[in-house]
Coordinates of C-alpha atoms and ligand atoms in Angstrom, one line a residue:
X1 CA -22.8 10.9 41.6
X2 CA -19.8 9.0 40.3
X3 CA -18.5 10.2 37.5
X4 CA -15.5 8.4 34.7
X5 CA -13.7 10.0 31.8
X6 CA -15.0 9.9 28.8
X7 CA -14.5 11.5 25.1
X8 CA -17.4 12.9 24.0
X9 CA -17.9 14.1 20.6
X10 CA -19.9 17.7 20.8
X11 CA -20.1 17.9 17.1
X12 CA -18.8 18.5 14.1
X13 CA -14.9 19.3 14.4
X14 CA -15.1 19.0 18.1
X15 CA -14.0 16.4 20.2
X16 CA -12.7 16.1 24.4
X17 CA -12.5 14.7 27.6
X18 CA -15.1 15.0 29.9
X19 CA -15.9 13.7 33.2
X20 CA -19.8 12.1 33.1
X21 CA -21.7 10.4 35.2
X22 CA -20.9 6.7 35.2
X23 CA -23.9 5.0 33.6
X24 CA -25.6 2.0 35.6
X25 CA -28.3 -0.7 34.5
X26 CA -31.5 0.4 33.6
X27 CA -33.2 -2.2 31.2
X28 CA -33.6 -5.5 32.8
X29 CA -30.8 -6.7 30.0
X30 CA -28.5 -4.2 30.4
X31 CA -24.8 -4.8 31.2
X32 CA -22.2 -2.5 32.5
X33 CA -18.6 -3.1 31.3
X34 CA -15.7 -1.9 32.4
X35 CA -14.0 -0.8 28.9
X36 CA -10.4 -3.0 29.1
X37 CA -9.4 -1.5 25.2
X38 CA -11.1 0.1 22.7
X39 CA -9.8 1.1 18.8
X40 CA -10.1 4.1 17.1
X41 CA -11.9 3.6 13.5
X42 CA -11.8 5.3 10.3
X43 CA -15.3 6.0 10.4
X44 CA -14.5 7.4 14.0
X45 CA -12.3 10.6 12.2
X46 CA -15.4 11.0 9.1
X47 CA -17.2 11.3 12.4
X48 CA -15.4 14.0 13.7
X49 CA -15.0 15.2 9.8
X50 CA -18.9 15.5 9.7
X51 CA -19.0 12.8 6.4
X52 CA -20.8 9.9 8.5
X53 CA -24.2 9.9 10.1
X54 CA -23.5 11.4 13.8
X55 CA -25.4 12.5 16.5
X56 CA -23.8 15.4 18.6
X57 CA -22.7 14.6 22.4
X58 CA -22.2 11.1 22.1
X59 CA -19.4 9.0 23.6
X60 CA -17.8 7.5 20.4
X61 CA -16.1 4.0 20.3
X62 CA -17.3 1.0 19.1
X63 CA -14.7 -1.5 18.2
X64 CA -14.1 -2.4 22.4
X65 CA -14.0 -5.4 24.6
X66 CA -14.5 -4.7 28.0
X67 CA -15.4 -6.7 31.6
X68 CA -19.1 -7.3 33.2
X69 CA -19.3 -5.3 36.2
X70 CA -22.9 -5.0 36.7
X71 CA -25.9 -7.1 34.9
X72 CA -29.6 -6.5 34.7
X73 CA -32.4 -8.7 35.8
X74 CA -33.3 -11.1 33.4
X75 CA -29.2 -11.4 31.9
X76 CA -29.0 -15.2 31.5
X77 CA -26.1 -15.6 29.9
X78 CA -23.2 -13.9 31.6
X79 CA -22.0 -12.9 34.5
X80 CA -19.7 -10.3 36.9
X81 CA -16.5 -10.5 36.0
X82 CA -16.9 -12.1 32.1
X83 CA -14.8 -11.0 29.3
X84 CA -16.9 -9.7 26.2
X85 CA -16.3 -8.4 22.8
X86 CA -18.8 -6.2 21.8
X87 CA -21.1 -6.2 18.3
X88 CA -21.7 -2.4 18.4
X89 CA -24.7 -2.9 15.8
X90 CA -27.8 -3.3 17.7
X91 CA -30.4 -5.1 15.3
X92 CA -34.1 -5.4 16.4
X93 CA -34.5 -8.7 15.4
X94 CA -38.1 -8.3 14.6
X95 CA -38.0 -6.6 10.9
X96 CA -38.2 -8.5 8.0
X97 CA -34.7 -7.7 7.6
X98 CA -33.7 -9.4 10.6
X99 CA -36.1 -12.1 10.3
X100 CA -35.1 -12.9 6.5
X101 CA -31.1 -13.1 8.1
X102 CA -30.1 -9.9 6.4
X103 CA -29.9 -8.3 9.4
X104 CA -27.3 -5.8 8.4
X105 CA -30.1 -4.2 6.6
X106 CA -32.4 -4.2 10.3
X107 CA -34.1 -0.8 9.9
X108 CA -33.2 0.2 13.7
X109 CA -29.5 -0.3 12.8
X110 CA -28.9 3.2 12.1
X111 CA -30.8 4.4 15.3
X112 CA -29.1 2.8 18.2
X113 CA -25.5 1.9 16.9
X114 CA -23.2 2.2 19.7
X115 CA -20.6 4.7 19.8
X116 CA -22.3 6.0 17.0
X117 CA -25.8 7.2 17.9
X118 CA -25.5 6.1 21.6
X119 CA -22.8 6.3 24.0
X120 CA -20.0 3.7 23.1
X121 CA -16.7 2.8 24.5
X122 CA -14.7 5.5 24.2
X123 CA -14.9 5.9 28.0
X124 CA -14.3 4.1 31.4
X125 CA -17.7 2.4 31.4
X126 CA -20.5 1.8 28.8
X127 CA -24.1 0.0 29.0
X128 CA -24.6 -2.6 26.7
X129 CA -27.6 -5.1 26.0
X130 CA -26.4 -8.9 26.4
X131 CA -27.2 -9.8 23.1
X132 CA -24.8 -7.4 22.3
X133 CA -21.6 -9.1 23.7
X134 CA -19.4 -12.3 22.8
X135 CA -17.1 -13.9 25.6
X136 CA -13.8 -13.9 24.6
X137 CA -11.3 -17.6 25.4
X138 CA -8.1 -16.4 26.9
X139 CA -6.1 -16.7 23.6
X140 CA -7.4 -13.3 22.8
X141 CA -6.2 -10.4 24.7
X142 CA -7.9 -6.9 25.2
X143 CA -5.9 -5.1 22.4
X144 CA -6.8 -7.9 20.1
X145 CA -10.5 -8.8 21.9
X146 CA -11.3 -5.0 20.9
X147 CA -10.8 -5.7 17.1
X148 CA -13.2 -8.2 17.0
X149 CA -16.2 -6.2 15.2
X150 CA -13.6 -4.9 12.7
X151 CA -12.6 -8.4 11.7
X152 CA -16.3 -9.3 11.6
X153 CA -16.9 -6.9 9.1
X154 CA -14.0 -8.5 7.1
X155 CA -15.2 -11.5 7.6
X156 CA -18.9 -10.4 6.1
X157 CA -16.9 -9.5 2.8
X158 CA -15.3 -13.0 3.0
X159 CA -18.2 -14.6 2.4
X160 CA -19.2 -12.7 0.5
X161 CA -16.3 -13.3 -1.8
X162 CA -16.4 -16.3 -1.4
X163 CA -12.6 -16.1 -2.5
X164 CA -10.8 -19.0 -4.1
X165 CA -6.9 -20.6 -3.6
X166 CA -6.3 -19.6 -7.4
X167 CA -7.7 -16.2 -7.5
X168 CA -5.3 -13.0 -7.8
X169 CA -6.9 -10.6 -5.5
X170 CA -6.0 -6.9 -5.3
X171 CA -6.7 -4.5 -2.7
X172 CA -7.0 -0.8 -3.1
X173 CA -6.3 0.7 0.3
X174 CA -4.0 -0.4 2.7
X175 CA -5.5 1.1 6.4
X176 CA -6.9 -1.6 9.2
X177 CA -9.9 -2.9 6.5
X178 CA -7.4 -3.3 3.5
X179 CA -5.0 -5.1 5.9
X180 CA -7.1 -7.6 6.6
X181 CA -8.2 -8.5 3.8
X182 CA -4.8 -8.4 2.6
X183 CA -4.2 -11.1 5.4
X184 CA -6.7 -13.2 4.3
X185 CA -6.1 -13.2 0.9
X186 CA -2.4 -14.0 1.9
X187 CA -3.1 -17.6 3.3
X188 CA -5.9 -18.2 0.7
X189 CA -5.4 -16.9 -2.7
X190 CA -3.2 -17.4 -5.7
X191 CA -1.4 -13.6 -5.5
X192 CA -2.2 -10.6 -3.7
X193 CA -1.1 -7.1 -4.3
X194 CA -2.5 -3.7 -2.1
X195 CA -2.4 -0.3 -3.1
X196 CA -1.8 2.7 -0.3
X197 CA -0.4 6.3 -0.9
X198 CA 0.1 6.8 2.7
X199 CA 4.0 6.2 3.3
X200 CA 4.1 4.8 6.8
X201 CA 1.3 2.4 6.0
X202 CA 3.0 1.5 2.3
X203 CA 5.9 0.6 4.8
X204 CA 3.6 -1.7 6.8
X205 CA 2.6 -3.6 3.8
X206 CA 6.5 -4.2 3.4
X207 CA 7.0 -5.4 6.9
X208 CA 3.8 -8.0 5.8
X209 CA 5.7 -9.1 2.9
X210 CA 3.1 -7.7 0.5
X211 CA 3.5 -6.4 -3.0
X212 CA 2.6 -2.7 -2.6
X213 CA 2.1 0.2 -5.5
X214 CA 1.3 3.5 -4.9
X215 CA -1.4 5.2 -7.1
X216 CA 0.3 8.4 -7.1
X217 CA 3.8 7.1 -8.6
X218 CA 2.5 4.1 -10.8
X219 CA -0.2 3.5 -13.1
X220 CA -2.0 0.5 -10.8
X221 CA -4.1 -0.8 -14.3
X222 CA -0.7 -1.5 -15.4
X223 CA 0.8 -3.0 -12.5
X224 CA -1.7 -5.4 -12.1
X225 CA -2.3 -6.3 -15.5
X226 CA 1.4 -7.5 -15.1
X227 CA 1.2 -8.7 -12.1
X228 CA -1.4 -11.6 -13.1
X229 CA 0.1 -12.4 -16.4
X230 CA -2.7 -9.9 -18.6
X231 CA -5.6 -11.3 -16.3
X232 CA -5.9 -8.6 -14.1
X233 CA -7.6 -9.5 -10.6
X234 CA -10.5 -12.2 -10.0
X235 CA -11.6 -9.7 -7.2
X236 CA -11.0 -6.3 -5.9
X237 CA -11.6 -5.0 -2.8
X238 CA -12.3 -1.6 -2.6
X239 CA -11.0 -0.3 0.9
X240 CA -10.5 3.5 0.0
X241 CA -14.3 4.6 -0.5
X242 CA -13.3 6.8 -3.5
X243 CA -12.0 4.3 -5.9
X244 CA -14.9 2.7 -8.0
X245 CA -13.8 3.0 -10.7
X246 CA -10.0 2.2 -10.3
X247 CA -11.4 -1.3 -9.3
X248 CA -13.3 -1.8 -12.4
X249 CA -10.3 -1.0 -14.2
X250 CA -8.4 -3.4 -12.5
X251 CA -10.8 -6.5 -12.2
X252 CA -11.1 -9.2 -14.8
X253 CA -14.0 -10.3 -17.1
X254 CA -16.3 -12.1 -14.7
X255 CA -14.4 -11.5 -12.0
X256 CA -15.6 -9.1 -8.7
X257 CA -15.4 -5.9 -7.0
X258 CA -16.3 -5.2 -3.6
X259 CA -16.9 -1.6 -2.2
X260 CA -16.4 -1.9 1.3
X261 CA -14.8 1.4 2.1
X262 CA -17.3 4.4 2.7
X263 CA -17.3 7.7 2.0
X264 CA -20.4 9.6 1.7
X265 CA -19.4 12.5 -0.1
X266 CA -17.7 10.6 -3.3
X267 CA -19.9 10.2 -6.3
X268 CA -18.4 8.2 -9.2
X269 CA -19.3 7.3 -12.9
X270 CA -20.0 4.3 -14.0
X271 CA -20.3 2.7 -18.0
X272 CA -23.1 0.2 -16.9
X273 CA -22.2 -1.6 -20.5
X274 CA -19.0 -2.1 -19.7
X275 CA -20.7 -3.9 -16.1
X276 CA -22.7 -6.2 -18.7
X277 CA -19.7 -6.7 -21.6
X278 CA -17.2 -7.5 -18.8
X279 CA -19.9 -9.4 -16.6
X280 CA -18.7 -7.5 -13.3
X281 CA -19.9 -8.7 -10.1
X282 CA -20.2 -5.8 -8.0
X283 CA -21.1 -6.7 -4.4
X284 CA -22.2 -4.3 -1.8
X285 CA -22.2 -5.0 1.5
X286 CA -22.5 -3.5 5.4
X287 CA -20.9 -4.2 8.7
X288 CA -20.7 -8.1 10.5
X289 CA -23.5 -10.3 10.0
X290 CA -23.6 -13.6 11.8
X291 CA -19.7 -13.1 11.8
X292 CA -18.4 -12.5 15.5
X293 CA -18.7 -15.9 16.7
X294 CA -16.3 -16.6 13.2
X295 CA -14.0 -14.0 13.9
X296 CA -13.1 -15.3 17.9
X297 CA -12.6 -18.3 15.9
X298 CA -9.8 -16.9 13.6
X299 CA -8.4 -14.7 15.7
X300 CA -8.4 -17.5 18.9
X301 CA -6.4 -20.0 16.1
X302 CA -3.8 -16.8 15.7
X303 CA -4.9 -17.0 12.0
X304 CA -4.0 -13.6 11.0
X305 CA -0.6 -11.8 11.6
X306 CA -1.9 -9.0 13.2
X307 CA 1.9 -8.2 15.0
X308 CA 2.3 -4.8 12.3
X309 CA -1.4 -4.0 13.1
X310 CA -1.2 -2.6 16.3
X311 CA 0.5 0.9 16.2
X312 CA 0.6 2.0 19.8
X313 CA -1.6 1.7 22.7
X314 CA -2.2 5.2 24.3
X315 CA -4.4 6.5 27.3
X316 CA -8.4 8.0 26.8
X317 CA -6.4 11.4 27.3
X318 CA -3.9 11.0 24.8
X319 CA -6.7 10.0 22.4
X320 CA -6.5 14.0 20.5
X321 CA -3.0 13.0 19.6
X322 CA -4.5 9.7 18.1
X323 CA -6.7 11.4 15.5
X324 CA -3.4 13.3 14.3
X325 CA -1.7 10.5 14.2
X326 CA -4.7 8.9 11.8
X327 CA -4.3 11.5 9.6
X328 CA -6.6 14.2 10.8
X329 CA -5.3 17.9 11.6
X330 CA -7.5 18.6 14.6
X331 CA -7.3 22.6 13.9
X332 CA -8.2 22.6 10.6
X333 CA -9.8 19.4 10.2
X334 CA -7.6 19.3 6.6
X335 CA -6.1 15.7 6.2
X336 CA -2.3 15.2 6.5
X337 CA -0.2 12.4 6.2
X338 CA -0.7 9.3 8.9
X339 CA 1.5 8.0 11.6
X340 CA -0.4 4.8 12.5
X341 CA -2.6 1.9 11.3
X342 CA -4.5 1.0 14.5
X343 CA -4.4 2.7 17.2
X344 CA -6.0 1.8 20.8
X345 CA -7.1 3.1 23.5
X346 CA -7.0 1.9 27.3
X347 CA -9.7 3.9 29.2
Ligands
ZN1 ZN1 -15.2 0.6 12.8
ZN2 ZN1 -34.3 -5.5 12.4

């Protein structure tokens, strides 16, 4: 049997190159693609860490784009040889969830994501269902093309936002996430100001021409009470997962907070009168929703300066070095300071 590389995750703390048996179409709407690039996420490393939902020996992986190489009866819609971004969420499309349009909430989400809970595209080759992928126009390259789910999260929080040209927008977190939505909040809003302890990324908010503060050396409640004249921010996005309540200290009366990053082992307290007094919108959220097809669009138009993004591209063997490089000490699993923003992978 043919076999490809491939990094599986065994489990908790333990991650490696393996060589597997290529997979090949099964279900009469499977497609096989050829991986062309696929990123390595945050929730990637709290995999690794043990602090996300993970199921042991599982290819991980699931921000890729990749080429049809193989297609299953009754696949309609492409063919050998397209180019496809890939919405790693698999949503039945039968729950009320789904049927209602909330389909981030699909009650099979958690079951089937790929490179989460089935093999994703950390390797040379990965199975996908059709409805799963989104041809890419030639504007967008691999590297980019793999980003494409990560933006459509973003882009879920955008409209979420529904953010306005004289809002003053903060961002707590500076990583891939908070970069975005610093981008976004660059061309839109009134002001925008990030917050990152990490020094290399603190030095790739500079290179973006952001206004960055570091929690550890400055008091941020301060900063951005200054920073918008005594308003503080009309939204907050929350990009860390362990800042609550940093961004309800920093948002204004009526204005919002979004807690997008995740971290499943923070708990946090909250003074619900201060939610009513201050008239705090607090909007969660989860994953893309209806926002792939939007995110081509953007990224296709060159809408984002994603040049700083990209920290390196590396090989599928290199990718140990990767997680170091994000931040996680491989030996002891302790974190240490970061080397990257995103980092991709060529299988
Ligand atoms: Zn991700
Ligand atoms: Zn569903």
């Amino acid at each position: 049997m043919d076999k490809m590389k491939a990094l599986v995750f065994k489990d908790v703390g333990n991650i490696g190159m393996e060589y597997i048996p290529i997979p090949h179409v099964k279900e009469c709407d499977d497609v096989l693609l050829k991986v062309k690039k696929v990123g390595i996420c945050g929730s990637d490393i709290k995999i690794i860490e043990g602090k996300h939902h993970f199921k042991p020996n599982t290819v991980l992986g699931h921000e890729f784009c990749g080429e049809v190489v193989e297609i299953g009866s009754s696949v309609r819609h492409l063919k050998i040889g397209d180019r496809v971004a890939i919405d790693n969420n698999i949503r039945c499309g039968f729950c009320s969830f789904c049927r209602m349009g909330l389909t981030s909430q699909c009650v099979e989400i958690k079951f089937n994501a790929l490179g989460v809970m089935r093999d994703g595209g950390y390797a040379e080759y990965c199975l996908v269902p059709e409805k799963q992928c989104y041809p890419l126009p030639d504007e967008i390259d691999d590297t980019l093309g793999s980003q494409v789910e990560t933006l459509a999260t973003v882009v879920n929080g955008m409209n979420t936002l529904q953010m306005l040209p004289y809002d003053y927008v903060m961002v707590l977190g500076f990583g891939p996430i908070g970069y975005l939505f610093a981008q976004f909040a660059k061309n839109i809003a009134a002001k925008v100001a990030v917050t990152e302890i990490d020094p290399f990324r603190i030095q790739v908010a500079k290179e973006c021409g952001l206004t960055v503060w570091n929690p550890n050396e400055v008091d941020v409640v301060e900063k951005i009470t200054d920073f918008t004249y005594g308003r503080k921010a009309d939204i907050v996005v929350e990009a860390t997962g362990n800042a609550l309540e940093t961004a309800l200290k920093c948002v204004t009366p009526g204005g919002k907070v979004l807690p997008f990053g995740m971290d499943s082992s923070i708990q946090t307290t909250v003074v619900p009168n201060e939610i009513t007094r201050w008239a705090t919108k607090i909007l969660g959220l989860y994953l893309g929703q209806n926002t792939m097809v939007p995110s081509i669009r953007i990224f296709q138009e060159n809408r984002l300066n994603m040049k700083p993004f990209f920290t390196k591209t590396i090989s599928l063997e290199e990718g140990l070095s990767a997680f170091e490089c994000l931040g996680l000490d491989m030996q002891t699993l302790q974190h240490k300071p970061k080397s990257a923003m995103k980092i991709v992978m060529t299988p």
